[in-house]
CSV table of C-alpha atoms and ligand atoms in Angstrom, one decimal:
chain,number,residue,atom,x,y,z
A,4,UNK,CA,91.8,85.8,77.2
A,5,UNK,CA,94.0,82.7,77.6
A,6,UNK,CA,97.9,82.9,78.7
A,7,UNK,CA,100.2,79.7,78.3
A,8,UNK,CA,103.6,79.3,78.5
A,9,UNK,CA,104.9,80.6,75.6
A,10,UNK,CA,106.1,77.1,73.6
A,11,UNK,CA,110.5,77.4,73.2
A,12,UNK,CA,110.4,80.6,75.0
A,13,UNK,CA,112.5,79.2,78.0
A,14,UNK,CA,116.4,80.3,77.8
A,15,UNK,CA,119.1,79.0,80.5
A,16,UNK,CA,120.1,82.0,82.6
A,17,UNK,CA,122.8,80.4,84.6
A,18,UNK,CA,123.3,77.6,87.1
A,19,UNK,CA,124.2,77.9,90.5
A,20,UNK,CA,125.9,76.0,93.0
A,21,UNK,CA,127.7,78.0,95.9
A,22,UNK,CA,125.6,80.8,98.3
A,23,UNK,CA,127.6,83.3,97.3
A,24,UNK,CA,126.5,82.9,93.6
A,25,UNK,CA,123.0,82.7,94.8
A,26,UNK,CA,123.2,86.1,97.1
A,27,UNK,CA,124.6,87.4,94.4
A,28,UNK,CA,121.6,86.3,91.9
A,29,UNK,CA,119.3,87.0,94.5
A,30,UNK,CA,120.4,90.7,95.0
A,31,UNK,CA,120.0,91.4,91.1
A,32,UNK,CA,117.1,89.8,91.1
A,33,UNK,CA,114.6,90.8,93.7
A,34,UNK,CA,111.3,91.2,92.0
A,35,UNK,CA,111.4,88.2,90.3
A,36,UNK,CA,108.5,86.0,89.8
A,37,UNK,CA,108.2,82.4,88.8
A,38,UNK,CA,108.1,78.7,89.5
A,39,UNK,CA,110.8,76.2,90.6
A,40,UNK,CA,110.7,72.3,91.1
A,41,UNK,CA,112.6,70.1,93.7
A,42,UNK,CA,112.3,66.6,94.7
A,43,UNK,CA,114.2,63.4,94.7
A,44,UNK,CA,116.3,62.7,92.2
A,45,UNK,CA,115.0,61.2,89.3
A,46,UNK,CA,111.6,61.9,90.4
A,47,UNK,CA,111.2,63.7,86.9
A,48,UNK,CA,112.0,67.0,87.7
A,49,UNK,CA,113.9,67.6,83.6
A,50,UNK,CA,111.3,65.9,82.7
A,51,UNK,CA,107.8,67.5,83.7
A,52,UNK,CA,109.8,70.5,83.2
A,53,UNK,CA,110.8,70.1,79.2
A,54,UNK,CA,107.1,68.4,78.9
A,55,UNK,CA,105.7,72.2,80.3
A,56,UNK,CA,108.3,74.7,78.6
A,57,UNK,CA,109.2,72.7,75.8
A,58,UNK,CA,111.8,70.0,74.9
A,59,UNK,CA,115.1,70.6,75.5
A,60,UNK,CA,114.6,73.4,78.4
A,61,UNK,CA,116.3,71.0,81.1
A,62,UNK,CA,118.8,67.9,80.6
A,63,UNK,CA,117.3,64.7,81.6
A,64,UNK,CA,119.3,62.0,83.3
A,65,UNK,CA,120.2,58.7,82.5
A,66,UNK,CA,121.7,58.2,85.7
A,67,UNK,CA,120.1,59.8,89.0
A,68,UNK,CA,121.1,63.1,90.6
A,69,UNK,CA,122.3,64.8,87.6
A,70,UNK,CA,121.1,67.8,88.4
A,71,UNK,CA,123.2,69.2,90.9
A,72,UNK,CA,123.6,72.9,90.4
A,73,UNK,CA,120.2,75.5,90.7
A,74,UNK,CA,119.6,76.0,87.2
A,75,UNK,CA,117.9,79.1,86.3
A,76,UNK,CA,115.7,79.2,83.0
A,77,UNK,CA,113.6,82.6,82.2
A,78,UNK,CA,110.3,82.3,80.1
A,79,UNK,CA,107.4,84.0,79.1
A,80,UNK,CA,103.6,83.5,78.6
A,81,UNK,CA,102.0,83.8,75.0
A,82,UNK,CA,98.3,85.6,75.4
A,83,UNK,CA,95.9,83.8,72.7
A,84,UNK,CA,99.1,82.3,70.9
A,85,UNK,CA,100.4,85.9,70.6
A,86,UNK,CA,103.5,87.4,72.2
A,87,UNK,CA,101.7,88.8,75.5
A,88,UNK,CA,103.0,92.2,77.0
A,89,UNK,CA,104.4,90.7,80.5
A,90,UNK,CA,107.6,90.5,81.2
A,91,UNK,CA,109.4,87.3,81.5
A,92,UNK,CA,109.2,84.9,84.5
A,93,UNK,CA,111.7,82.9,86.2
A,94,UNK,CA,111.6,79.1,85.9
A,95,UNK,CA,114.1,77.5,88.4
A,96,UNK,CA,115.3,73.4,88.3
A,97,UNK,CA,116.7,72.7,91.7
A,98,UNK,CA,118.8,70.1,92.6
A,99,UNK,CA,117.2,66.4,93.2
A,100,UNK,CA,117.4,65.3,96.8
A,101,UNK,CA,117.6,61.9,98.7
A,102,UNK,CA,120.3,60.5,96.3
A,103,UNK,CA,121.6,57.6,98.1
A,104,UNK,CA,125.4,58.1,96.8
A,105,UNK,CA,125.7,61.4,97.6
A,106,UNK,CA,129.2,62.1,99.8
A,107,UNK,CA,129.0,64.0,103.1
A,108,UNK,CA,130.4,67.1,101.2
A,109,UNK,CA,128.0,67.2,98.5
A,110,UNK,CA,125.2,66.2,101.2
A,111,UNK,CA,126.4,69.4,103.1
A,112,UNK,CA,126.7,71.9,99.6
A,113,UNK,CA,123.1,70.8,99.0
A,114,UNK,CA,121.9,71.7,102.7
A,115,UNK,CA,123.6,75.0,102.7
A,116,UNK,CA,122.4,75.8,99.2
A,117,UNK,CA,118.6,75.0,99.9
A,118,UNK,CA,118.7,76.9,103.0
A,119,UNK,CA,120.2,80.1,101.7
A,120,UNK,CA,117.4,79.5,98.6
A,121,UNK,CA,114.9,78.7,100.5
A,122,UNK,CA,115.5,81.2,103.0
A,123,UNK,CA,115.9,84.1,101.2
A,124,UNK,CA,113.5,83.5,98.1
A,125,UNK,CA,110.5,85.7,98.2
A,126,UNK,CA,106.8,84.1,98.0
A,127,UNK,CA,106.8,85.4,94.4
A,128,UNK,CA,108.3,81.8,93.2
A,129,UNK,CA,106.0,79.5,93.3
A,130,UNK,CA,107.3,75.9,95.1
A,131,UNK,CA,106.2,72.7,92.9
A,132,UNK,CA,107.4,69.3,95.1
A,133,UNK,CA,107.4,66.5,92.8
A,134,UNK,CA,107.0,63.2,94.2
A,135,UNK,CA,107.2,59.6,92.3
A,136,UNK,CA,103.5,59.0,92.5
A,137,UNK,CA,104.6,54.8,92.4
A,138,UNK,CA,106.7,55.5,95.7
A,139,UNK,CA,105.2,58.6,97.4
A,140,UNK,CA,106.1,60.1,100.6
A,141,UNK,CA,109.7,58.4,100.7
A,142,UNK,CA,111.9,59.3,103.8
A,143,UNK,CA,114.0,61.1,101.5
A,144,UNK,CA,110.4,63.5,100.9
A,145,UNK,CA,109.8,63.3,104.3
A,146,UNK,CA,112.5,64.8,105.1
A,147,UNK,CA,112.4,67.6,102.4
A,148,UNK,CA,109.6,68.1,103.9
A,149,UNK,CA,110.8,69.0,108.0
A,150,UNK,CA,113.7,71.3,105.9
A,151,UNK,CA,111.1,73.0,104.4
A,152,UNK,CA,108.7,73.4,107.3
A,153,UNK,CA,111.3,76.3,108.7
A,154,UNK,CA,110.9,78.4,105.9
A,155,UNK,CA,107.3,79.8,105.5
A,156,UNK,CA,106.5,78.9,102.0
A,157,UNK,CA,103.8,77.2,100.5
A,158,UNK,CA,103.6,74.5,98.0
A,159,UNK,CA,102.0,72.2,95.8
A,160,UNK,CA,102.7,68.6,95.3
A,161,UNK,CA,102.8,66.7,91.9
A,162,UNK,CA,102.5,63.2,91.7
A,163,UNK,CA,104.5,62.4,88.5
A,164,UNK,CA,104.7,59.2,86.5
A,165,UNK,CA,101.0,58.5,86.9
A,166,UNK,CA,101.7,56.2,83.6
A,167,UNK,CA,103.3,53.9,86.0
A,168,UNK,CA,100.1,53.2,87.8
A,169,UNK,CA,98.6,49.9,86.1
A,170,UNK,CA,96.0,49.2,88.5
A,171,UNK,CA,92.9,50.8,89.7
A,172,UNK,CA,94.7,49.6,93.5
A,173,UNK,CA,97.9,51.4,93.0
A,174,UNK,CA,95.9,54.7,91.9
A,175,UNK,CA,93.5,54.0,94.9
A,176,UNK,CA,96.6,53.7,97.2
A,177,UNK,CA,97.5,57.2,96.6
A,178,UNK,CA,94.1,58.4,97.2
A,179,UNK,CA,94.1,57.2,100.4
A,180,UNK,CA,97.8,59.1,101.0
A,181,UNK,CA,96.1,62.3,100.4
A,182,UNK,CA,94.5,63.3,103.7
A,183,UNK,CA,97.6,62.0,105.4
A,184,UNK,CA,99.6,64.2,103.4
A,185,UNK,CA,97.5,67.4,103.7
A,186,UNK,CA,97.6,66.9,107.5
A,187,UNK,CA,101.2,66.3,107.8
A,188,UNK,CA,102.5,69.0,105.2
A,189,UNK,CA,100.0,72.0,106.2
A,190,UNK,CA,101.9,74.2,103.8
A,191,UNK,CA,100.7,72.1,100.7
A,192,UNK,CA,97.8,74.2,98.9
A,193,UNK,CA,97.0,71.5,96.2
A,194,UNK,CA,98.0,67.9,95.0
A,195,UNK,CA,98.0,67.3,90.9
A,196,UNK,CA,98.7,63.8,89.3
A,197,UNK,CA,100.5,63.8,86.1
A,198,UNK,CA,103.2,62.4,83.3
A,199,UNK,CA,106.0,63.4,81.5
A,200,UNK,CA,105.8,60.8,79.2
A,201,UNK,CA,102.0,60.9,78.3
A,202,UNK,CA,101.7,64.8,79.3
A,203,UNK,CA,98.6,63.6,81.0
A,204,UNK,CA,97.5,66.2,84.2
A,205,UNK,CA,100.0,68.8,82.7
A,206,UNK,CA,97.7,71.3,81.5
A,207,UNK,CA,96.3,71.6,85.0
A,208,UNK,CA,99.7,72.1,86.5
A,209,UNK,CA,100.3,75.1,83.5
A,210,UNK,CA,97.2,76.5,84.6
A,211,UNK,CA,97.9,76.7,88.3
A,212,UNK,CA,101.5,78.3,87.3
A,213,UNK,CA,99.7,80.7,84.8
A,214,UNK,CA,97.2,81.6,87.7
A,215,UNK,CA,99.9,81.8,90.3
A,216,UNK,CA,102.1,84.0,87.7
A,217,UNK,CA,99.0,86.7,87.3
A,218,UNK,CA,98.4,86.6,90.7
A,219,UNK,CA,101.9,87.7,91.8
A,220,UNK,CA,101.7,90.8,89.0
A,221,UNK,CA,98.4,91.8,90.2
A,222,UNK,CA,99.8,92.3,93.3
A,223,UNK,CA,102.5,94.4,92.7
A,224,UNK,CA,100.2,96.4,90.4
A,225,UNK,CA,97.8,97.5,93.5
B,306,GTP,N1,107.6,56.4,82.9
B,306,GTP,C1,107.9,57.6,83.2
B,306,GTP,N2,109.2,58.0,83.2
B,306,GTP,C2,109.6,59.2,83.5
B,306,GTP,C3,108.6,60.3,83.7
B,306,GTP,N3,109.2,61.4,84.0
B,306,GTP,C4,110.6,61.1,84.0
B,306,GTP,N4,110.8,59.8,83.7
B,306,GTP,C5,112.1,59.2,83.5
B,306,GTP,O1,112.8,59.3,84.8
B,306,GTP,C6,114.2,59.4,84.6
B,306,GTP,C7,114.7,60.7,85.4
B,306,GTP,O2,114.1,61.8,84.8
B,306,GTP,P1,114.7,63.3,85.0
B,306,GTP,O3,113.7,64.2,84.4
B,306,GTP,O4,116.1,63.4,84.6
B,306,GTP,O5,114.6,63.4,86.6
B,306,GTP,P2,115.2,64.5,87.6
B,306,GTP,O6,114.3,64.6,88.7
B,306,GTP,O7,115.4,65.8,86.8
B,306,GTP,O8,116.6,63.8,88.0
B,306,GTP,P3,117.9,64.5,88.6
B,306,GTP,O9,118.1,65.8,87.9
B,306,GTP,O10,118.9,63.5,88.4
B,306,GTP,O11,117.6,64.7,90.1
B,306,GTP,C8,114.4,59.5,83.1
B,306,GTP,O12,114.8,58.3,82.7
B,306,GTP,C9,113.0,59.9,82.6
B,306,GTP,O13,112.8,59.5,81.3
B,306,GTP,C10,107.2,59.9,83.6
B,306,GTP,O14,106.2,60.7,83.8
B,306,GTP,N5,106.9,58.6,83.3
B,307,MG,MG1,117.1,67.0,86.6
């Protein structure tokens, strides 16, 4: 039996960008299951996403922190290229962080945002952090990273835009980051490298989403 994300089948929902459009989302939706993506902006977020659910799914920027709003996407899983029996999963863009020309205001919205998302989100969504794998670990990350620390979640990291690593150094370099990371971020189950532009190390991350996706519906079944 093999599940993937059904190719096309993602549909924008809606997009949110006020707490009292989230509580609201929230209450109607609380069983949902499903993945979202943050990081900085321009990390690649559209991207990685439209190379995993199909082109088109999310708008990608020419100009960084375009994404401002939580933008909600459902989709399903195909089983053996078939439509599969499950019901469909929430996919969820969030709004890029560490944008340098952000005002105070928009600084504050996002703060309040995250904190009533993260807060109130239920382990059932999966948490992918993407970071720039040529400029990991940025003090924009870093500080994503003590935000998210109070709010029990766990994570995984993805390293995207691998296909800007030329060297065998500059891949080594971020080797070396890895225990530094897994010390510092305890929450952080797994680290994957991939691209958007070459898809390379994406079918891993589909994978891990897949297994994360049974997982949560296995659970509610007991
Ligand atoms: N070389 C390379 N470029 C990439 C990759 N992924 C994204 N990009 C480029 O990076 C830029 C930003 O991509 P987006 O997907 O819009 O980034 P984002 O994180 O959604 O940005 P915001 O929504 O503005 O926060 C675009 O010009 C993309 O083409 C990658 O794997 N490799
Ligand atoms: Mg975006």
């Amino acid at each position: 039996m093999s599940y993937k994300i059904k190719p096309h089948s993602a549909q924008f929902k809606m997009g949110i960008s006020n707490v009292n459009q989230l509580a609201q989302w929230l209450e109607s939706n609380p069983e949902i299951i499903g993945v979202s993506f943050v990081g900085r902006s321009n990390v690649g977020k559209s991207s990685i996403i439209n190379a995993l659910f199909g082109p088109k799914t999310a708008r990608v920027s020419k100009t960084p922190g375009r994404t401002r709003e939580i933008n909600i996407f459902e989709f399903e899983l195909s089983l053996n290229g078939k439509k599969s029996e499950l019901p469909s999963f929430a996919l969820i863009d969030l709004p890029g962080y560490g944008f340098a020309e952000v005002s105070k205001d928009m600084q504050k919205n996002w703060d309040q945002l995250m904190g009533a998302f993260f807060g109130s989100l239920s382990p059932s969504m999966m948490l992918i952090n993407l970071q720039d794998a040529r400029h990991p670990d940025q003090e924009s990350d870093r500080q994503f990273h003590q935000f998210l620390k109070n709010y029990t979640r766990n994570a995984i990291l993805l390293f995207n835009k691998m296909d800007k690593l030329k060297t065998q150094k500059e891949r080594a370099e971020l080797d070396k980051l890895k225990p530094k990371l897994s010390k510092d971020y305890k929450w952080i189950r797994q680290m994957y490298f991939a691209s958007a532009e070459t898809k390379k190390g994406l079918p891993q991350v589909e994978d891990a989403i897949i297994a994360h996706l049974l997982e949560e519906l296995e659970i509610r079944k007991v």
